[in-house]
Amino acid sequence: MPDSGITVLRIDDHQVVRQGLRMALELEGFTVVGEAASKNEAFAQIAHKSPQAIIVDLNLPDGSGLEVVSWARKISKRIGIVVLTLNDDDAHLLAALQAGASAYVIKSDPLSEVIAALTHAVRSPLSFI
């Protein structure tokens, strides 16, 4: 179980994904401080909540999650950034790495992979897995 109290913001346009992640993360000891369903909501929530980590989907209704990744990395070298997406290809993985993501997880991966990636992202935000 990770250190309790690590603050996380979830960014995904699907409510069921956000709710499922909240429950899973809280069971693992993370503190979920908010959520966003769009790029613009994500910018506002990150600025307002200052989470230690974000979990972001690449496909958002008003832009790309890569824009969120890049923006978040520019404002903080310490924020852990996990991309959680359906996109299982090298081009998206490379784009996430170049944007500043700490980890890249496919939505079909086991929950344990998401937790491991998030834990890594918080401990080593500039080291990509």
XYZ file of N, CA, C and O in Angstrom:
516
model
N 0.844 -1.191 0.000
C 0.000 0.000 0.000
C 0.881 1.243 0.000
O 1.842 1.330 0.744
N 0.595 2.221 -0.857
C 1.413 3.431 -0.908
C 1.241 4.285 0.335
O 0.359 4.060 1.144
N 2.110 5.268 0.459
C 1.985 6.226 1.557
C 0.611 6.874 1.499
O 0.163 7.296 0.446
N -0.077 6.939 2.619
C -1.388 7.584 2.624
C -1.227 9.091 2.502
O -0.197 9.652 2.850
N -2.243 9.720 1.993
C -2.245 11.159 1.899
C -1.703 11.720 0.599
O -1.706 12.929 0.418
N -1.238 10.879 -0.320
C -0.795 11.389 -1.618
C -2.017 11.907 -2.353
O -3.000 11.200 -2.526
N -1.962 13.161 -2.779
C -3.128 13.787 -3.389
C -3.131 13.592 -4.908
O -2.105 13.768 -5.568
N -4.305 13.207 -5.419
C -4.446 12.860 -6.826
C -5.665 13.569 -7.415
O -6.709 13.673 -6.775
N -5.521 14.012 -8.658
C -6.618 14.578 -9.443
C -6.835 13.664 -10.639
O -5.872 13.293 -11.310
N -8.096 13.298 -10.903
C -8.447 12.430 -12.029
C -9.008 13.268 -13.162
O -9.883 14.102 -12.938
N -8.514 13.010 -14.384
C -8.966 13.764 -15.552
C -9.382 12.771 -16.633
O -8.541 12.101 -17.236
N -10.686 12.660 -16.827
C -11.231 11.743 -17.833
C -12.635 12.220 -18.153
O -13.351 12.660 -17.254
N -13.030 12.126 -19.411
C -14.356 12.607 -19.777
C -15.465 11.604 -19.472
O -16.635 11.928 -19.611
N -15.124 10.404 -19.010
C -16.126 9.403 -18.659
C -16.309 9.341 -17.138
O -15.367 9.006 -16.412
N -17.504 9.668 -16.700
C -17.783 9.718 -15.263
C -17.548 8.376 -14.588
O -17.016 8.328 -13.476
N -17.908 7.285 -15.235
C -17.742 5.967 -14.619
C -16.258 5.661 -14.387
O -15.900 5.045 -13.381
N -15.392 6.105 -15.277
C -13.952 5.915 -15.092
C -13.480 6.734 -13.891
O -12.746 6.235 -13.038
N -13.912 7.990 -13.815
C -13.509 8.836 -12.686
C -13.986 8.243 -11.359
O -13.238 8.200 -10.384
N -15.240 7.782 -11.311
C -15.781 7.217 -10.070
C -15.069 5.921 -9.693
O -14.749 5.700 -8.518
N -14.828 5.076 -10.674
C -14.130 3.816 -10.406
C -12.718 4.054 -9.902
O -12.263 3.404 -8.955
N -12.032 5.006 -10.509
C -10.687 5.338 -10.054
C -10.701 5.907 -8.647
O -9.832 5.585 -7.837
N -11.661 6.755 -8.362
C -11.754 7.327 -7.006
C -11.843 6.211 -5.969
O -11.076 6.192 -5.004
N -12.746 5.287 -6.184
C -12.916 4.195 -5.216
C -11.646 3.361 -5.088
O -11.207 3.051 -3.984
N -11.053 3.013 -6.210
C -9.848 2.187 -6.189
C -8.683 2.919 -5.521
O -7.961 2.333 -4.703
N -8.500 4.181 -5.853
C -7.396 4.947 -5.278
C -7.557 5.142 -3.779
O -6.598 5.016 -3.016
N -8.782 5.451 -3.357
C -9.021 5.648 -1.925
C -8.794 4.355 -1.147
O -8.255 4.387 -0.036
N -9.152 3.211 -1.721
C -8.880 1.922 -1.075
C -7.382 1.666 -0.925
O -6.951 0.976 -0.004
N -6.600 2.240 -1.823
C -5.145 2.075 -1.789
C -4.439 3.136 -0.949
O -3.215 3.160 -0.883
N -5.194 4.047 -0.347
C -4.600 5.031 0.548
C -4.312 6.389 -0.060
O -3.767 7.259 0.604
N -4.663 6.585 -1.325
C -4.485 7.902 -1.947
C -5.630 8.815 -1.536
O -6.719 8.361 -1.204
N -5.396 10.116 -1.586
C -6.428 11.101 -1.306
C -6.816 11.763 -2.623
O -5.992 12.455 -3.235
N -8.029 11.532 -3.069
C -8.502 12.112 -4.317
C -9.036 13.503 -4.010
O -9.988 13.659 -3.261
N -8.383 14.516 -4.597
C -8.730 15.904 -4.282
C -9.651 16.545 -5.306
O -10.110 17.666 -5.103
N -9.914 15.858 -6.401
C -10.803 16.431 -7.398
C -10.803 15.648 -8.681
O -10.129 14.628 -8.808
N -11.596 16.169 -9.613
C -11.703 15.532 -10.909
C -12.025 16.582 -11.958
O -12.494 17.675 -11.639
N -11.739 16.213 -13.194
C -12.049 17.089 -14.317
C -12.480 16.218 -15.489
O -11.968 15.120 -15.682
N -13.428 16.744 -16.274
C -13.937 16.015 -17.433
C -13.448 16.627 -18.743
O -13.794 16.136 -19.813
N -12.645 17.676 -18.654
C -12.168 18.347 -19.861
C -10.799 18.966 -19.604
O -10.361 19.086 -18.455
N -10.173 19.403 -20.681
C -8.871 20.061 -20.586
C -8.968 21.341 -19.757
O -8.159 21.558 -18.850
N -9.961 22.167 -20.046
C -10.088 23.441 -19.322
C -10.388 23.232 -17.844
O -9.859 23.953 -16.989
N -11.231 22.255 -17.529
C -11.484 21.925 -16.118
C -10.198 21.441 -15.456
O -9.937 21.764 -14.296
N -9.417 20.665 -16.187
C -8.162 20.148 -15.638
C -7.210 21.281 -15.284
O -6.623 21.288 -14.196
N -7.056 22.252 -16.190
C -6.182 23.393 -15.902
C -6.620 24.085 -14.614
O -5.801 24.388 -13.746
N -7.907 24.339 -14.490
C -8.427 25.040 -13.308
C -8.226 24.210 -12.039
O -7.805 24.748 -11.006
N -8.518 22.913 -12.107
C -8.391 22.059 -10.923
C -6.936 21.893 -10.494
O -6.634 21.897 -9.301
N -6.040 21.725 -11.453
C -4.620 21.587 -11.111
C -4.127 22.861 -10.430
O -3.448 22.806 -9.405
N -4.477 23.999 -10.995
C -4.046 25.278 -10.417
C -4.646 25.502 -9.036
O -3.974 26.006 -8.132
N -5.900 25.123 -8.847
C -6.601 25.357 -7.582
C -6.220 24.334 -6.512
O -6.036 24.692 -5.343
N -6.103 23.066 -6.876
C -5.890 21.990 -5.898
C -4.423 21.650 -5.655
O -4.101 21.055 -4.635
N -3.541 21.950 -6.605
C -2.115 21.606 -6.509
C -1.894 20.156 -6.082
O -1.229 19.884 -5.074
N -2.425 19.193 -6.839
C -2.257 17.782 -6.458
C -0.807 17.335 -6.622
O -0.045 17.923 -7.403
N -0.443 16.297 -5.901
C 0.880 15.714 -6.059
C 0.969 14.892 -7.343
O 2.063 14.682 -7.856
N -0.189 14.416 -7.826
C -0.214 13.604 -9.039
C -1.532 13.800 -9.772
O -2.546 14.142 -9.163
N -1.474 13.571 -11.080
C -2.686 13.555 -11.894
C -2.710 12.270 -12.707
O -1.666 11.718 -13.060
N -3.908 11.802 -12.960
C -4.140 10.699 -13.888
C -4.978 11.284 -15.009
O -6.087 11.770 -14.765
N -4.461 11.260 -16.239
C -5.106 11.967 -17.335
C -5.299 11.068 -18.556
O -4.403 10.328 -18.938
N -6.485 11.143 -19.129
C -6.788 10.462 -20.382
C -6.289 11.342 -21.527
O -6.231 12.565 -21.396
N -5.953 10.736 -22.650
C -5.498 11.517 -23.799
C -6.642 12.150 -24.572
O -6.478 13.210 -25.174
N -7.806 11.519 -24.562
C -8.938 11.996 -25.352
C -9.913 12.762 -24.465
O -10.637 12.176 -23.678
N -9.901 14.075 -24.621
C -10.792 14.938 -23.861
C -11.667 15.719 -24.847
O -11.242 15.974 -25.974
N -12.856 16.122 -24.445
C -13.782 16.749 -25.390
C -13.322 18.107 -25.941
O -13.720 18.485 -27.031
N -12.462 18.798 -25.220
C -12.037 20.124 -25.666
C -10.551 20.204 -25.989
O -9.965 21.275 -26.031
N -9.944 19.064 -26.221
C -8.526 19.051 -26.564
C -7.891 17.734 -26.190
O -8.564 16.768 -25.834
N -6.584 17.728 -26.231
C -5.832 16.511 -25.939
C -5.329 16.508 -24.506
O -4.923 17.553 -23.978
N -5.321 15.341 -23.913
C -4.711 15.195 -22.601
C -3.228 15.518 -22.630
O -2.643 15.879 -21.607
N -2.615 15.418 -23.813
C -1.202 15.785 -23.931
C -0.978 17.262 -23.628
O 0.069 17.633 -23.097
N -1.972 18.086 -23.942
C -1.881 19.507 -23.597
C -1.873 19.683 -22.079
O -1.161 20.536 -21.550
N -2.653 18.873 -21.394
C -2.686 18.915 -19.926
C -1.345 18.462 -19.375
O -0.781 19.087 -18.468
N -0.813 17.367 -19.938
C 0.485 16.847 -19.490
C 1.564 17.910 -19.652
O 2.311 18.204 -18.714
N 1.651 18.486 -20.822
C 2.672 19.487 -21.105
C 2.542 20.710 -20.198
O 3.534 21.194 -19.632
N 1.319 21.194 -20.020
C 1.077 22.354 -19.167
C 1.438 22.056 -17.709
O 2.104 22.854 -17.047
N 0.998 20.887 -17.235
C 1.280 20.521 -15.839
C 2.783 20.387 -15.601
O 3.296 20.821 -14.567
N 3.483 19.806 -16.573
C 4.934 19.644 -16.408
C 5.641 20.996 -16.430
O 6.614 21.203 -15.708
N 5.140 21.937 -17.214
C 5.755 23.265 -17.250
C 5.602 23.997 -15.918
O 6.497 24.734 -15.516
N 4.475 23.794 -15.239
C 4.282 24.511 -13.980
C 4.866 23.774 -12.782
O 5.040 24.376 -11.727
N 5.177 22.466 -12.952
C 5.731 21.720 -11.821
C 6.598 20.557 -12.296
O 6.139 19.699 -13.045
N 7.806 20.526 -11.824
C 8.692 19.382 -12.093
C 8.427 18.259 -11.085
O 8.888 17.145 -11.272
N 7.676 18.564 -10.031
C 7.429 17.581 -8.969
C 6.128 16.803 -9.123
O 5.948 15.789 -8.470
N 5.215 17.270 -9.961
C 3.932 16.598 -10.090
C 4.106 15.264 -10.830
O 4.804 15.186 -11.832
N 3.513 14.219 -10.281
C 3.506 12.927 -10.952
C 2.393 12.926 -11.988
O 1.269 13.318 -11.686
N 2.697 12.498 -13.207
C 1.715 12.531 -14.288
C 1.593 11.147 -14.909
O 2.525 10.652 -15.547
N 0.413 10.538 -14.717
C 0.135 9.223 -15.295
C -0.884 9.392 -16.411
O -1.969 9.924 -16.195
N -0.515 8.947 -17.601
C -1.447 8.915 -18.717
C -2.150 7.563 -18.655
O -1.504 6.517 -18.621
N -3.476 7.582 -18.610
C -4.305 6.378 -18.596
C -5.223 6.459 -19.808
O -6.101 7.320 -19.862
N -5.000 5.583 -20.789
C -5.640 5.744 -22.079
C -5.974 4.417 -22.754
O -5.441 3.378 -22.373
N -6.820 4.494 -23.756
C -7.115 3.351 -24.619
C -6.060 3.202 -25.713
O -5.958 2.146 -26.342
N -5.288 4.246 -25.965
C -4.326 4.283 -27.071
C -3.101 3.427 -26.769
O -2.225 3.830 -26.011
N -3.055 2.270 -27.399
C -1.985 1.304 -27.165
C -1.052 1.256 -28.373
O -0.988 0.268 -29.092
N -0.354 2.367 -28.613
C 0.570 2.396 -29.740
C 1.778 3.258 -29.391
O 1.739 4.089 -28.490
N 2.840 3.019 -30.121
C 4.105 3.702 -29.842
C 4.040 5.206 -30.060
O 4.700 5.965 -29.352
N 3.256 5.651 -31.037
C 3.187 7.090 -31.315
C 2.616 7.856 -30.125
O 3.149 8.911 -29.742
N 1.537 7.339 -29.521
C 0.952 8.012 -28.353
C 1.879 7.911 -27.138
O 2.007 8.866 -26.371
N 2.510 6.768 -26.971
C 3.454 6.586 -25.864
C 4.601 7.589 -25.976
O 4.942 8.271 -25.007
N 5.182 7.714 -27.162
C 6.278 8.653 -27.377
C 5.816 10.094 -27.157
O 6.527 10.894 -26.529
N 4.632 10.434 -27.639
C 4.099 11.792 -27.451
C 3.912 12.104 -25.968
O 4.210 13.214 -25.516
N 3.437 11.127 -25.200
C 3.257 11.324 -23.758
C 4.602 11.533 -23.071
O 4.745 12.418 -22.212
N 5.583 10.758 -23.448
C 6.930 10.907 -22.890
C 7.484 12.295 -23.205
O 7.996 12.994 -22.336
N 7.353 12.720 -24.460
C 7.863 14.027 -24.865
C 7.125 15.170 -24.181
O 7.715 16.219 -23.915
N 5.852 14.975 -23.866
C 5.069 16.016 -23.200
C 5.421 16.145 -21.720
O 5.124 17.151 -21.095
N 6.033 15.107 -21.150
C 6.442 15.172 -19.749
C 5.755 14.203 -18.812
O 5.853 14.352 -17.591
N 5.074 13.193 -19.354
C 4.412 12.205 -18.497
C 5.436 11.392 -17.710
O 6.555 11.168 -18.170
N 5.012 10.942 -16.541
C 5.851 10.085 -15.697
C 5.595 8.616 -15.978
O 6.465 7.775 -15.727
N 4.394 8.304 -16.459
C 4.021 6.908 -16.712
C 2.899 6.862 -17.740
O 2.150 7.826 -17.909
N 2.772 5.715 -18.396
C 1.774 5.499 -19.442
C 1.144 4.140 -19.202
O 1.848 3.127 -19.170
N -0.173 4.116 -18.989
C -0.877 2.877 -18.685
C -2.078 2.761 -19.617
O -2.772 3.745 -19.875
N -2.315 1.552 -20.090
C -3.454 1.278 -20.967
C -4.660 0.927 -20.084
O -4.524 0.209 -19.087
N -5.830 1.414 -20.452
C -7.028 1.199 -19.633
C -7.382 -0.283 -19.476
O -8.060 -0.647 -18.515
N -6.915 -1.139 -20.352
C -7.189 -2.571 -20.221
C -6.205 -3.265 -19.284
O -6.389 -4.435 -18.948
N -5.167 -2.559 -18.817
C -4.208 -3.132 -17.874
C -4.877 -3.337 -16.520
O -5.858 -2.667 -16.190
N -4.330 -4.228 -15.701
C -4.893 -4.426 -14.362
C -4.755 -3.170 -13.502
O -3.833 -2.360 -13.700
N -5.646 -3.029 -12.555
C -5.612 -1.890 -11.641
C -4.264 -1.791 -10.930
O -3.771 -0.694 -10.675
N -3.654 -2.915 -10.648
C -2.353 -2.907 -9.973
C -1.307 -2.133 -10.785
O -0.407 -1.514 -10.214
N -1.425 -2.136 -12.115
C -0.503 -1.374 -12.965
C -0.716 0.131 -12.801
O 0.238 0.905 -12.793
N -1.964 0.529 -12.685
C -2.276 1.946 -12.480
C -1.703 2.399 -11.138
O -1.063 3.449 -11.046
N -1.910 1.595 -10.105
C -1.414 1.933 -8.763
C 0.115 1.994 -8.762
O 0.710 2.920 -8.211
N 0.755 1.023 -9.392
C 2.220 1.007 -9.461
C 2.740 2.222 -10.224
O 3.720 2.860 -9.813
N 2.089 2.564 -11.333
C 2.507 3.726 -12.125
C 2.332 5.016 -11.331
O 3.195 5.903 -11.363
N 1.229 5.129 -10.618
C 0.969 6.327 -9.822
C 1.985 6.456 -8.691
O 2.523 7.541 -8.440
N 2.280 5.365 -8.035
C 3.274 5.375 -6.962
C 4.632 5.790 -7.506
O 5.328 6.630 -6.923
N 5.017 5.221 -8.637
C 6.282 5.603 -9.282
C 6.292 7.087 -9.646
O 7.278 7.788 -9.421
N 5.184 7.545 -10.231
C 5.098 8.938 -10.696
C 5.290 9.930 -9.556
O 5.916 10.969 -9.741
N 4.768 9.604 -8.393
C 4.916 10.501 -7.240
C 6.344 10.472 -6.709
O 6.907 11.494 -6.344
N 6.944 9.299 -6.693
C 8.309 9.170 -6.163
C 9.360 9.706 -7.125
O 10.374 10.252 -6.692
N 9.145 9.504 -8.429
C 10.133 9.895 -9.444
C 9.417 10.536 -10.625
O 9.324 9.939 -11.693
N 8.890 11.750 -10.470
C 8.050 12.342 -11.502
C 8.727 12.570 -12.845
O 8.055 12.639 -13.879
N 10.047 12.673 -12.869
C 10.734 12.927 -14.134
C 11.380 11.675 -14.715
O 12.115 11.740 -15.696
N 11.072 10.530 -14.128
C 11.582 9.246 -14.612
C 10.430 8.460 -15.204
O 9.526 8.034 -14.505
N 10.436 8.269 -16.502
C 9.306 7.669 -17.226
C 9.306 6.155 -17.136
O 10.349 5.524 -17.269
N 8.099 5.581 -16.898
C 7.941 4.131 -17.010
C 6.814 3.827 -17.969
O 5.942 4.607 -18.201
